[in-house]
Short mmCIF file of C-alpha atoms and ligand atoms in Angstrom, two decimals:
data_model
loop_
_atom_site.label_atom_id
_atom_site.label_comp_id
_atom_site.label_asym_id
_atom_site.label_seq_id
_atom_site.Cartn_x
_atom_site.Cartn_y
_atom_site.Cartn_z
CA UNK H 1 30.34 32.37 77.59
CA UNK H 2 31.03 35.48 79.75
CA UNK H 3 34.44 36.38 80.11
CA UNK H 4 36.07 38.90 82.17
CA UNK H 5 39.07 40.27 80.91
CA UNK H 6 41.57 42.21 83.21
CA UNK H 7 43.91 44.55 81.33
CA UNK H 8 41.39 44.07 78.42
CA UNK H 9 41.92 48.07 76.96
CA UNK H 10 45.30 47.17 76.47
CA UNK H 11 47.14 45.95 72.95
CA UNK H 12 46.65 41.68 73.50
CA UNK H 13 43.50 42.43 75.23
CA UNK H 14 41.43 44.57 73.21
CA UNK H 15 42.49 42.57 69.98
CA UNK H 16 40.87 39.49 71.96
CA UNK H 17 37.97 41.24 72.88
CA UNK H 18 37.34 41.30 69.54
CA UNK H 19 38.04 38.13 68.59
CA UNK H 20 36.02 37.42 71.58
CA UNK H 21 32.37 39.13 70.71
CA UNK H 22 32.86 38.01 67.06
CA UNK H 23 32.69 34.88 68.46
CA UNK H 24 29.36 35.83 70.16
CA UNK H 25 30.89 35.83 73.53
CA UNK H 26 30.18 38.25 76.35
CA UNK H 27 32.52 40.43 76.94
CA UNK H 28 33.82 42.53 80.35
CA UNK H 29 36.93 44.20 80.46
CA UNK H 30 38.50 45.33 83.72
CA UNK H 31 41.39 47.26 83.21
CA UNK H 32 42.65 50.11 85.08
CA UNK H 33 43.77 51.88 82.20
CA UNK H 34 47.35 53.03 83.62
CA UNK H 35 48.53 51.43 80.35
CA UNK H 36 45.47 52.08 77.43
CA UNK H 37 42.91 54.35 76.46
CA UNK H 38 39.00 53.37 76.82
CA UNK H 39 38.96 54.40 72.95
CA UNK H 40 40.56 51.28 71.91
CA UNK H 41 37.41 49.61 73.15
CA UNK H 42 34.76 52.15 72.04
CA UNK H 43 36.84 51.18 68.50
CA UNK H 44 36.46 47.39 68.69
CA UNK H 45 32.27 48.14 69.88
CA UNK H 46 32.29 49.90 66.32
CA UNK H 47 34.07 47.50 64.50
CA UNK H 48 32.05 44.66 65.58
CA UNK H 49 28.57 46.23 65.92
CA UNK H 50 28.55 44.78 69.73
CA UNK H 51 28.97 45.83 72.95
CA UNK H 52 31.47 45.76 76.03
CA UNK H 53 30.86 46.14 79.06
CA UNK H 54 33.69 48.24 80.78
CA UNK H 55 34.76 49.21 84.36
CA UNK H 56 37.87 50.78 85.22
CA UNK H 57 39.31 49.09 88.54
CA UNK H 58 42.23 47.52 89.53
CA UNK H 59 43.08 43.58 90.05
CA UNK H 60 44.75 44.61 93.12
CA UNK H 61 41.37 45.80 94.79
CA UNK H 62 39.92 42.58 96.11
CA UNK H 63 36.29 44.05 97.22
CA UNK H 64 35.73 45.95 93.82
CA UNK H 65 36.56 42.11 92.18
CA UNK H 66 33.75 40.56 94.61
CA UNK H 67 30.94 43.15 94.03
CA UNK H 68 31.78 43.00 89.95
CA UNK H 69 31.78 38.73 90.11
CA UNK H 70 28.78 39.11 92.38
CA UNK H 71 26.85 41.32 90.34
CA UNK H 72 27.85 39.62 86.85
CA UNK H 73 27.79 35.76 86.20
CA UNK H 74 31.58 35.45 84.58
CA UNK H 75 32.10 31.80 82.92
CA UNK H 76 35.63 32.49 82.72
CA UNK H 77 38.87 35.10 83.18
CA UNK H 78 41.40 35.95 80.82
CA UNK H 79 44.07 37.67 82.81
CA UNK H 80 46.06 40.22 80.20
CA UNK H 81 46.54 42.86 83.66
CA UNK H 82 50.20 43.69 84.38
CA UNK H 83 53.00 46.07 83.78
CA UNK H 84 55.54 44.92 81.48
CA UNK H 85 58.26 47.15 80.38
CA UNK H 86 61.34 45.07 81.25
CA UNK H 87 63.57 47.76 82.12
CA UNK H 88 61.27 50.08 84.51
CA UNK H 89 60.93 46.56 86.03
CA UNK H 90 64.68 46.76 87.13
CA UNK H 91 64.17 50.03 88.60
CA UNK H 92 60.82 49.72 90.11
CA UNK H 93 60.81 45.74 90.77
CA UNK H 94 58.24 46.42 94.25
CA UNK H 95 55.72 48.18 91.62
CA UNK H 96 56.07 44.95 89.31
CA UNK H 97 55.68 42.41 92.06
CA UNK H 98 53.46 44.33 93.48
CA UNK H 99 51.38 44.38 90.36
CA UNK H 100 51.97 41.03 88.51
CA UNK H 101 52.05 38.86 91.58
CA UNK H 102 50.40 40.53 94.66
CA UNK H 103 47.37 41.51 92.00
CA UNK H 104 47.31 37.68 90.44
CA UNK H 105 46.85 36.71 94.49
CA UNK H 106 44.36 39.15 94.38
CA UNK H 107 42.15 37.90 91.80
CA UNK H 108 42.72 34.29 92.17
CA UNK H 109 41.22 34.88 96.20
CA UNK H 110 38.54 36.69 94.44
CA UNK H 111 37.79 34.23 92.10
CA UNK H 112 37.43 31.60 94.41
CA UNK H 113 35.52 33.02 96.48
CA UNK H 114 33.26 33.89 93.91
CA UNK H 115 33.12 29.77 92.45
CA UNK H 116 34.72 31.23 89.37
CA UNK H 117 37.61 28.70 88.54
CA UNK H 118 38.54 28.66 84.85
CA UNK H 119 41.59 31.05 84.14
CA UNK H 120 43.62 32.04 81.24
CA UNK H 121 47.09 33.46 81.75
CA UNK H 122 49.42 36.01 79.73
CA UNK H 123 52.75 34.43 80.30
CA UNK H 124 55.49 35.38 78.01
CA UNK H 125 58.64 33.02 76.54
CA UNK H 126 60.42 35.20 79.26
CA UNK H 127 60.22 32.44 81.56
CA UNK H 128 62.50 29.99 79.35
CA UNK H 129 66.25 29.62 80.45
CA UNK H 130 68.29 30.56 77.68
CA UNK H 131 69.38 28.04 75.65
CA UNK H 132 71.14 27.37 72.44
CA UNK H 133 68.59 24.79 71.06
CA UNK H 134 66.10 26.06 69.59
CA UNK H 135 63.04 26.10 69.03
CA UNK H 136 61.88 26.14 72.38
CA UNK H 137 59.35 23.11 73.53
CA UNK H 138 56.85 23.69 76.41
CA UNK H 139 58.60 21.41 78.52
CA UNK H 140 62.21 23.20 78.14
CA UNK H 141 63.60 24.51 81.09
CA UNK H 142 62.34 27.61 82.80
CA UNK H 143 65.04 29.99 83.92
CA UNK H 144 66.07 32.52 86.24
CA UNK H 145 65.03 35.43 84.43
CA UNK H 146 67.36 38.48 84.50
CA UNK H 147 64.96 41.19 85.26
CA UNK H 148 61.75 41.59 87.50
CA UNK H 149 59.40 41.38 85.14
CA UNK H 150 60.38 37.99 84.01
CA UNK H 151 60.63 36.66 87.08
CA UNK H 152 57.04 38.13 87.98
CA UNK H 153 55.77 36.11 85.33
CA UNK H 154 57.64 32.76 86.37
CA UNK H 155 56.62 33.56 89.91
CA UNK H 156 52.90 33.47 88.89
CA UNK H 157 53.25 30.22 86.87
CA UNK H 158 54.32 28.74 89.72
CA UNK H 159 51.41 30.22 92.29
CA UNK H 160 49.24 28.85 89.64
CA UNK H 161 50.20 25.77 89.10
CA UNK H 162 50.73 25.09 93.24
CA UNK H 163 47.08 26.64 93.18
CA UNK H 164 45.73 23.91 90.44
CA UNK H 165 47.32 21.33 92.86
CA UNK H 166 46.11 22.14 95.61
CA UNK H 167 42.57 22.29 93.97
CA UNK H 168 42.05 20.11 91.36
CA UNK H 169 38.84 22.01 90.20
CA UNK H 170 40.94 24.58 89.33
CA UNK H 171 40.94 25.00 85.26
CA UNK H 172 44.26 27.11 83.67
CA UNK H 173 46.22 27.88 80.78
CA UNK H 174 49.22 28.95 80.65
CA UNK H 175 50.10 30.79 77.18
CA UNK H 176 53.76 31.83 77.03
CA UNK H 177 53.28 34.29 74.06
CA UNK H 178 56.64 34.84 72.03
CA UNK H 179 56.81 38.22 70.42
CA UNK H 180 53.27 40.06 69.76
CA UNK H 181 53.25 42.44 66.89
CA UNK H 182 51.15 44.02 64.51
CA UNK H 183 47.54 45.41 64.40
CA UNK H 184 43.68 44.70 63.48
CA UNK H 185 43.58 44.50 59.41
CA UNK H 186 41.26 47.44 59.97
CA UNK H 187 44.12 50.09 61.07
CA UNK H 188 41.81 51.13 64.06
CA UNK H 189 42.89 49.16 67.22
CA UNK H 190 46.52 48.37 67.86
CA UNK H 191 49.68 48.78 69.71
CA UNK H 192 50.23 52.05 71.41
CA UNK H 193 53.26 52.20 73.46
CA UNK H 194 53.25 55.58 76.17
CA UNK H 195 56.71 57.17 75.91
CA UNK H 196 59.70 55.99 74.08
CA UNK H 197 59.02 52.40 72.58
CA UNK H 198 60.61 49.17 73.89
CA UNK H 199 60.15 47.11 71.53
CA UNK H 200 61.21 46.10 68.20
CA UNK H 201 58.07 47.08 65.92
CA UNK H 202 56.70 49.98 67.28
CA UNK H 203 60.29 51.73 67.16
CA UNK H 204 60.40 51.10 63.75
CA UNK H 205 56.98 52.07 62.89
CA UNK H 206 57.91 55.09 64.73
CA UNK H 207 61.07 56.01 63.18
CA UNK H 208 59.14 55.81 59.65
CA UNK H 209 56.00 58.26 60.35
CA UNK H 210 59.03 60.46 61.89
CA UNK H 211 57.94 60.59 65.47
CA UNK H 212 61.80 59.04 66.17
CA UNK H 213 65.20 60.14 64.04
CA UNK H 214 66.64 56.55 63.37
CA UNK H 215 66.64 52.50 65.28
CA UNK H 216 69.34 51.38 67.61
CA UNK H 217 70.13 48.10 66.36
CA UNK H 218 71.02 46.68 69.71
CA UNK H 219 74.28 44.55 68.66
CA UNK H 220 75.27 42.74 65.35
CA UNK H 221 77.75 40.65 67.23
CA UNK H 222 75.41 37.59 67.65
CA UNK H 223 76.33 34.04 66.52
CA UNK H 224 72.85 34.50 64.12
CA UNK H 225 72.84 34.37 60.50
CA UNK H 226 73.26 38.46 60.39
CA UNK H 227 74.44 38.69 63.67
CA UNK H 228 71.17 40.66 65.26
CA UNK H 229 68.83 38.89 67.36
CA UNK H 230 66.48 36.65 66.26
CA UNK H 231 63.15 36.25 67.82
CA UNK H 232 59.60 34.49 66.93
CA UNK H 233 57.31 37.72 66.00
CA UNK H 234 53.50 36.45 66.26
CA UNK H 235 50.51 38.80 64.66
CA UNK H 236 48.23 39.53 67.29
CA UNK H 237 45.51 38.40 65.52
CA UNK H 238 46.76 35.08 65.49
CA UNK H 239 47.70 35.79 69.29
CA UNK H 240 43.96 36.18 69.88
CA UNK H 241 42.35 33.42 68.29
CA UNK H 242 44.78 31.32 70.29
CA UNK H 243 43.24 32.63 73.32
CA UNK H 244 39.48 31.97 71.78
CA UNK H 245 40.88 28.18 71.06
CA UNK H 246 42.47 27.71 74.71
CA UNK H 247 39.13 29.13 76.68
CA UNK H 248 37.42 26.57 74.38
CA UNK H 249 39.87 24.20 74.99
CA UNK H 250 39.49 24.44 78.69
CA UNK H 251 36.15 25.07 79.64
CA UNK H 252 34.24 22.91 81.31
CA UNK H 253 37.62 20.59 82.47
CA UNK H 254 40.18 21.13 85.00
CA UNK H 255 43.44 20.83 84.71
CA UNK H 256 46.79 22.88 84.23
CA UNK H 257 47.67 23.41 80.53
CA UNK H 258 50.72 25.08 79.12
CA UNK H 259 51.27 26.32 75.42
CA UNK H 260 53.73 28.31 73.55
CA UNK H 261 51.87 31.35 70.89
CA UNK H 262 54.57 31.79 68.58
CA UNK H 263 54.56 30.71 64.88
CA UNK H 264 57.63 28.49 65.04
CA UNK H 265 60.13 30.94 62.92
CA UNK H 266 62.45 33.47 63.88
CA UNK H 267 63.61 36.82 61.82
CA UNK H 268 66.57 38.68 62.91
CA UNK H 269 66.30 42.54 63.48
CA UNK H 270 67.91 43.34 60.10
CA UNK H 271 65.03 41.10 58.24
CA UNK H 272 62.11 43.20 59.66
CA UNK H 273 63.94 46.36 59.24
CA UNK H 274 63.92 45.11 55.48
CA UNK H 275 60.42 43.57 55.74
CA UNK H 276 59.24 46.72 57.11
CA UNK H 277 61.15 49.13 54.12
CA UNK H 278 59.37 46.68 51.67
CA UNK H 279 55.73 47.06 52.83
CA UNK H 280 55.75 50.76 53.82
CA UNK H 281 58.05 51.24 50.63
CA UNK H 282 60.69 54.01 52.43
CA UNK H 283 63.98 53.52 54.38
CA UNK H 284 64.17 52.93 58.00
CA UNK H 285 66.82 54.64 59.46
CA UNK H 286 69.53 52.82 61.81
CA UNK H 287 72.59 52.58 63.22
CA UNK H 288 74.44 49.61 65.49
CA UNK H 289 74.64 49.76 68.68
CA UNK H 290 75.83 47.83 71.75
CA UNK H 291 73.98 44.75 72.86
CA UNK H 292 71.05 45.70 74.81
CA UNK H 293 71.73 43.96 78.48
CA UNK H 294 69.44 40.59 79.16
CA UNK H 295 68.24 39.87 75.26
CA UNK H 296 69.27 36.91 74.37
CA UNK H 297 70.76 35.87 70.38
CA UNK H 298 68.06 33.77 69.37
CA UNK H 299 64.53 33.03 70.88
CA UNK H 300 61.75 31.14 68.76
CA UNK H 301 58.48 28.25 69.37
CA UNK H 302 57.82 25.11 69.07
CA UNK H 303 54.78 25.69 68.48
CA UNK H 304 53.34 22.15 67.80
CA UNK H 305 51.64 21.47 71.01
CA UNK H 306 48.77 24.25 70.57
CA UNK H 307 48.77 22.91 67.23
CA UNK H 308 48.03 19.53 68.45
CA UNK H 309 45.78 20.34 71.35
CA UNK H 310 43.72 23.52 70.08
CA UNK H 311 43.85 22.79 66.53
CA UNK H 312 45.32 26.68 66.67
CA UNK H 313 48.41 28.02 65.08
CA UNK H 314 49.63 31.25 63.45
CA UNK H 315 48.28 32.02 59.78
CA UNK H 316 49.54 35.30 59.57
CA UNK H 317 53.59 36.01 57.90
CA UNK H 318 56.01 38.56 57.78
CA UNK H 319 54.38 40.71 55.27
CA UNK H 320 50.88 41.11 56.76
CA UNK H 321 52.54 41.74 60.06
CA UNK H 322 54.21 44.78 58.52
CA UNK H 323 51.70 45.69 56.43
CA UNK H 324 48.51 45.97 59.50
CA UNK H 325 51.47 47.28 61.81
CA UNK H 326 52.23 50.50 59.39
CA UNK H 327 48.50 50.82 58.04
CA UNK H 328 47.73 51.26 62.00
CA UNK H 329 50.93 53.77 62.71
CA UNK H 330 50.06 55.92 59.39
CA UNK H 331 46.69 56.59 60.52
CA UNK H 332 47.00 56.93 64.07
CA UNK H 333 50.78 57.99 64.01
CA UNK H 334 49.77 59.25 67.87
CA UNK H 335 47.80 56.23 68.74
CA UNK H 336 44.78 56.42 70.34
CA UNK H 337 45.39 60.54 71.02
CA UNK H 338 44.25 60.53 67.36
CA UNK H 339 40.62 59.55 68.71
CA UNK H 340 37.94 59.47 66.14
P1 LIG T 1 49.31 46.37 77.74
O1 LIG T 1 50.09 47.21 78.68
O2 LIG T 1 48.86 46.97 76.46
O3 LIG T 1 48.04 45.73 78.49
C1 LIG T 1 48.01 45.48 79.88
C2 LIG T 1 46.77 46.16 80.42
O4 LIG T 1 46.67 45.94 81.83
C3 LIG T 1 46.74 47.67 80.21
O5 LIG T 1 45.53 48.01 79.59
C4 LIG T 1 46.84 48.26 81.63
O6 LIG T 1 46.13 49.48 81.73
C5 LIG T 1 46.24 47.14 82.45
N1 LIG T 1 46.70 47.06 83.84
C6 LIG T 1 47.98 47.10 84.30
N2 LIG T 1 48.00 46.96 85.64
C7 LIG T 1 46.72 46.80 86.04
C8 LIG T 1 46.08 46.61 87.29
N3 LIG T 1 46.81 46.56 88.43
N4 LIG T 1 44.74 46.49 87.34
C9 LIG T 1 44.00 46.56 86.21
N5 LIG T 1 44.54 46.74 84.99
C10 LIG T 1 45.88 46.87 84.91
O7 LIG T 1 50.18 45.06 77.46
P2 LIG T 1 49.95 43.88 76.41
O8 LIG T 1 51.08 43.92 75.44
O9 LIG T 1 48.56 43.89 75.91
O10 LIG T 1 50.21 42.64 77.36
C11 LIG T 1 49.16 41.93 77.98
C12 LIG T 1 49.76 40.85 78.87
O11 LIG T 1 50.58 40.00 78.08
C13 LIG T 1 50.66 41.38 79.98
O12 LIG T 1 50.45 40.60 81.14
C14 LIG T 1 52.05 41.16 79.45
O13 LIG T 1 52.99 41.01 80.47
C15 LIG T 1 51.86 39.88 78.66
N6 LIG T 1 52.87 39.71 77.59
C16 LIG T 1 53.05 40.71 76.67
C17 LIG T 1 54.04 40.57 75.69
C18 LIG T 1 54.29 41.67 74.69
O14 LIG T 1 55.36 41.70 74.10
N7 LIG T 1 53.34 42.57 74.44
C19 LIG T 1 54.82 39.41 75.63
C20 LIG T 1 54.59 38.39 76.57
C21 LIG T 1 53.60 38.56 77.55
N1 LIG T 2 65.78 45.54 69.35
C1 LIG T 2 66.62 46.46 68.76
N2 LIG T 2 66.34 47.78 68.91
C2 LIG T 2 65.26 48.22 69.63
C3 LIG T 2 64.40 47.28 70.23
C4 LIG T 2 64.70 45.94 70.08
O1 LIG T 2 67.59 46.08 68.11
O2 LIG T 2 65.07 49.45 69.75
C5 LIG T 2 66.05 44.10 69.16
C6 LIG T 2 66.32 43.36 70.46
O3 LIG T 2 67.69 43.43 70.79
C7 LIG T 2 65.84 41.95 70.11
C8 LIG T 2 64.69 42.20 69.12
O4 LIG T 2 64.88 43.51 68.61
O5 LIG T 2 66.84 41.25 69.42
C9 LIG T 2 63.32 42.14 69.78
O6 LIG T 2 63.29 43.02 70.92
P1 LIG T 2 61.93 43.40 71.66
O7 LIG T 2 62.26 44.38 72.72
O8 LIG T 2 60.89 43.80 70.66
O9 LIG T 2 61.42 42.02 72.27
P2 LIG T 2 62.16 41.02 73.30
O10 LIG T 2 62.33 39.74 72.58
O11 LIG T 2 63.33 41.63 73.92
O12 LIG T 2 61.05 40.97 74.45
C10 LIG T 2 59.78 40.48 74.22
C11 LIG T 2 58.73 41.15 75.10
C12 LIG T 2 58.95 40.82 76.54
C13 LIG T 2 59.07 39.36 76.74
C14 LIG T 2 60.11 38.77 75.83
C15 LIG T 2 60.10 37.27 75.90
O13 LIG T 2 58.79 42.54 74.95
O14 LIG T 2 57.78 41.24 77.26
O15 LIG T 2 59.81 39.12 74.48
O16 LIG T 2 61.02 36.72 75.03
F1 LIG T 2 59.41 39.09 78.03
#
């Protein structure tokens, strides 16, 4: 197959990509690269020994997606474009809808004109409501998420789905990916956060190659075993092939599918801090700090239904996570500014 993939440069994407040509799929990524570096792909074209085709442009330019689907016979679209830092989305929520939504219209006008109807979507366990039973099924309640970027992702889910309604031939998956860690076993592609981190992982891998003094722990107040959040951390690798297994799985029939990419287990903050120490064998600094506004206590998959309907589900544990997260931070402890 052919398979376009917007916001391919960036961490999911370019991990996929690779899964992708391994696969002995054609590749194009469309990405423009507000959020990623074109090395990360000249990295997976090495790694692979195939090519990629790459053009920088943006999902929210409708006539640059008509000339590239008229010039290129795509099969199918995974859709990885879109900002997500959860707290610049409070501040700038016009730039995330603006983004998210406004550039998912964008493509999905595009793609129809173009006959191109098979899409995969990056939706996020954002969109759940919070609740105290865990772990989450596909059909649990979806929420009203407390920031803009969640509710840019629920807001697509819905034009989608009202989309695959209205047009039956429409073929899409929605994968609500739980929390994405971790790097290529190689140490050359992974996640490279601009700025100050936001997430869990790369703070810590951060705070042990010395680029940041010590971790906030963002409360130890929660009714969890340790009282730090707990949350279902996924290896990216894992992430990808699910997204080989649902283009596979959807291909050639329409339909709306949902499925949760999580591996069904949940760590607190104070087990990967330990997790971490033990692989990269040298103390993680922290301290305790106040709850971080929106996170919830706990947050993990049921992840049976991709297990069920792809035949996909996370191989990868805690100790390869840590171990292909900190191989990738030690030698690249800039990222992708470390090109070569
Ligand atoms: P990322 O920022 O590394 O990748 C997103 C890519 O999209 C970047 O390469 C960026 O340059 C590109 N992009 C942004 N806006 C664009 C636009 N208007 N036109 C073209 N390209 C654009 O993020 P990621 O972690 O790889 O996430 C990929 C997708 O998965 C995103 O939609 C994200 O919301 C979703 N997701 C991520 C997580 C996570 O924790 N990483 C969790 C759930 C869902
Ligand atoms: N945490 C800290 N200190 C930090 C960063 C995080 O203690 O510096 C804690 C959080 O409080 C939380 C856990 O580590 O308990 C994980 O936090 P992350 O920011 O890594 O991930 P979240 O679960 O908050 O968010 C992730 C994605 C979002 C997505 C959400 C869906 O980043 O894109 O999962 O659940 F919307």
């Amino acid at each position: 197959m052919k398979v376009f993939l917007t916001g391919g440069a960036g961490f999911i994407g370019s991990h996929t990509a690779l899964v992708l040509v391994e696969a002995g799929h054609d590749v194009v990524v469309y990405d423009n690269l507000s959020n990623a570096s074109r090395e990360s792909l000249n990295r997976v074209e090495r790694l692979t020994g195939g090519r990629i085709a790459f053009i920088e442009g943006d999902i929210r330019d409708g006539a640059r997606l008509d000339r590239v689907f008229a010039e290129s016979d795509i099969d199918a679209v995974i859709h990885f474009a879109g900002l997500k830092a959860v707290g610049e989305s409070t501040e700038q929520p016009l730039a995330y809808y603006e983004n998210n939504v406004a550039g998912t219209l964008t493509l999905c006008h595009a793609m129809d004109r173009a006959n191109l109807r098979t899409l995969v979507f990056s939706s996020s366990a954002t969109v759940y409501a919070e609740s105290r039973e865990m772990p989450l099924p596909e059909d649990a309640p979806t929420g009203r998420p407390t920031n803009p970027y969640g509710s840019s992702k629920l807001m697509i889910e819905w034009l989608l789905r009202d989309l695959q309604t209205a047009d039956p031939r429409w073929s899409i998956a929605l994968l609500r990916y739980f929390n994405p860690v971790g790097a290529h076993e190689s140490g050359r592609i992974g996640e490279d956060p601009q700025g100050r981190p936001n997430n869990l992982l790369p703070f810590i891998s951060q705070v042990a190659v010395g680029r940041l003094p010590e971790l906030a722990v963002y409360g130890n107040d929660y009714s969890t075993r340790d009282g730090t959040g707990v949350r279902d951390y996924i290896h990216v690798m894992d992430l990808a092939a699910g997204h080989r297994a649902a283009l596979d799985a959807i291909a050639g029939s329409a339909g709306l599918w949902t499925w949760n990419l999580g591996t069904g287990r949940g760590y607190s903050v104070l087990e990967m801090i330990r997790a971490f120490e033990n692989v990269a064998d040298r103390e993680i600094a922290y301290r305790i700090a106040p709850r971080r506004p929106g996170d919830v206590a706990e947050c993990w998959a049921d992840a049976s239904r991709a297990e069920r309907d792809l035949g996909w589900r996370a191989e990868r544990g805690l100790e390869e996570i840590m171990r292909d997260a900190w191989r990738w931070q030690r030698e690249n402890p800039e990222g992708y500014r470390d090109a070569g």
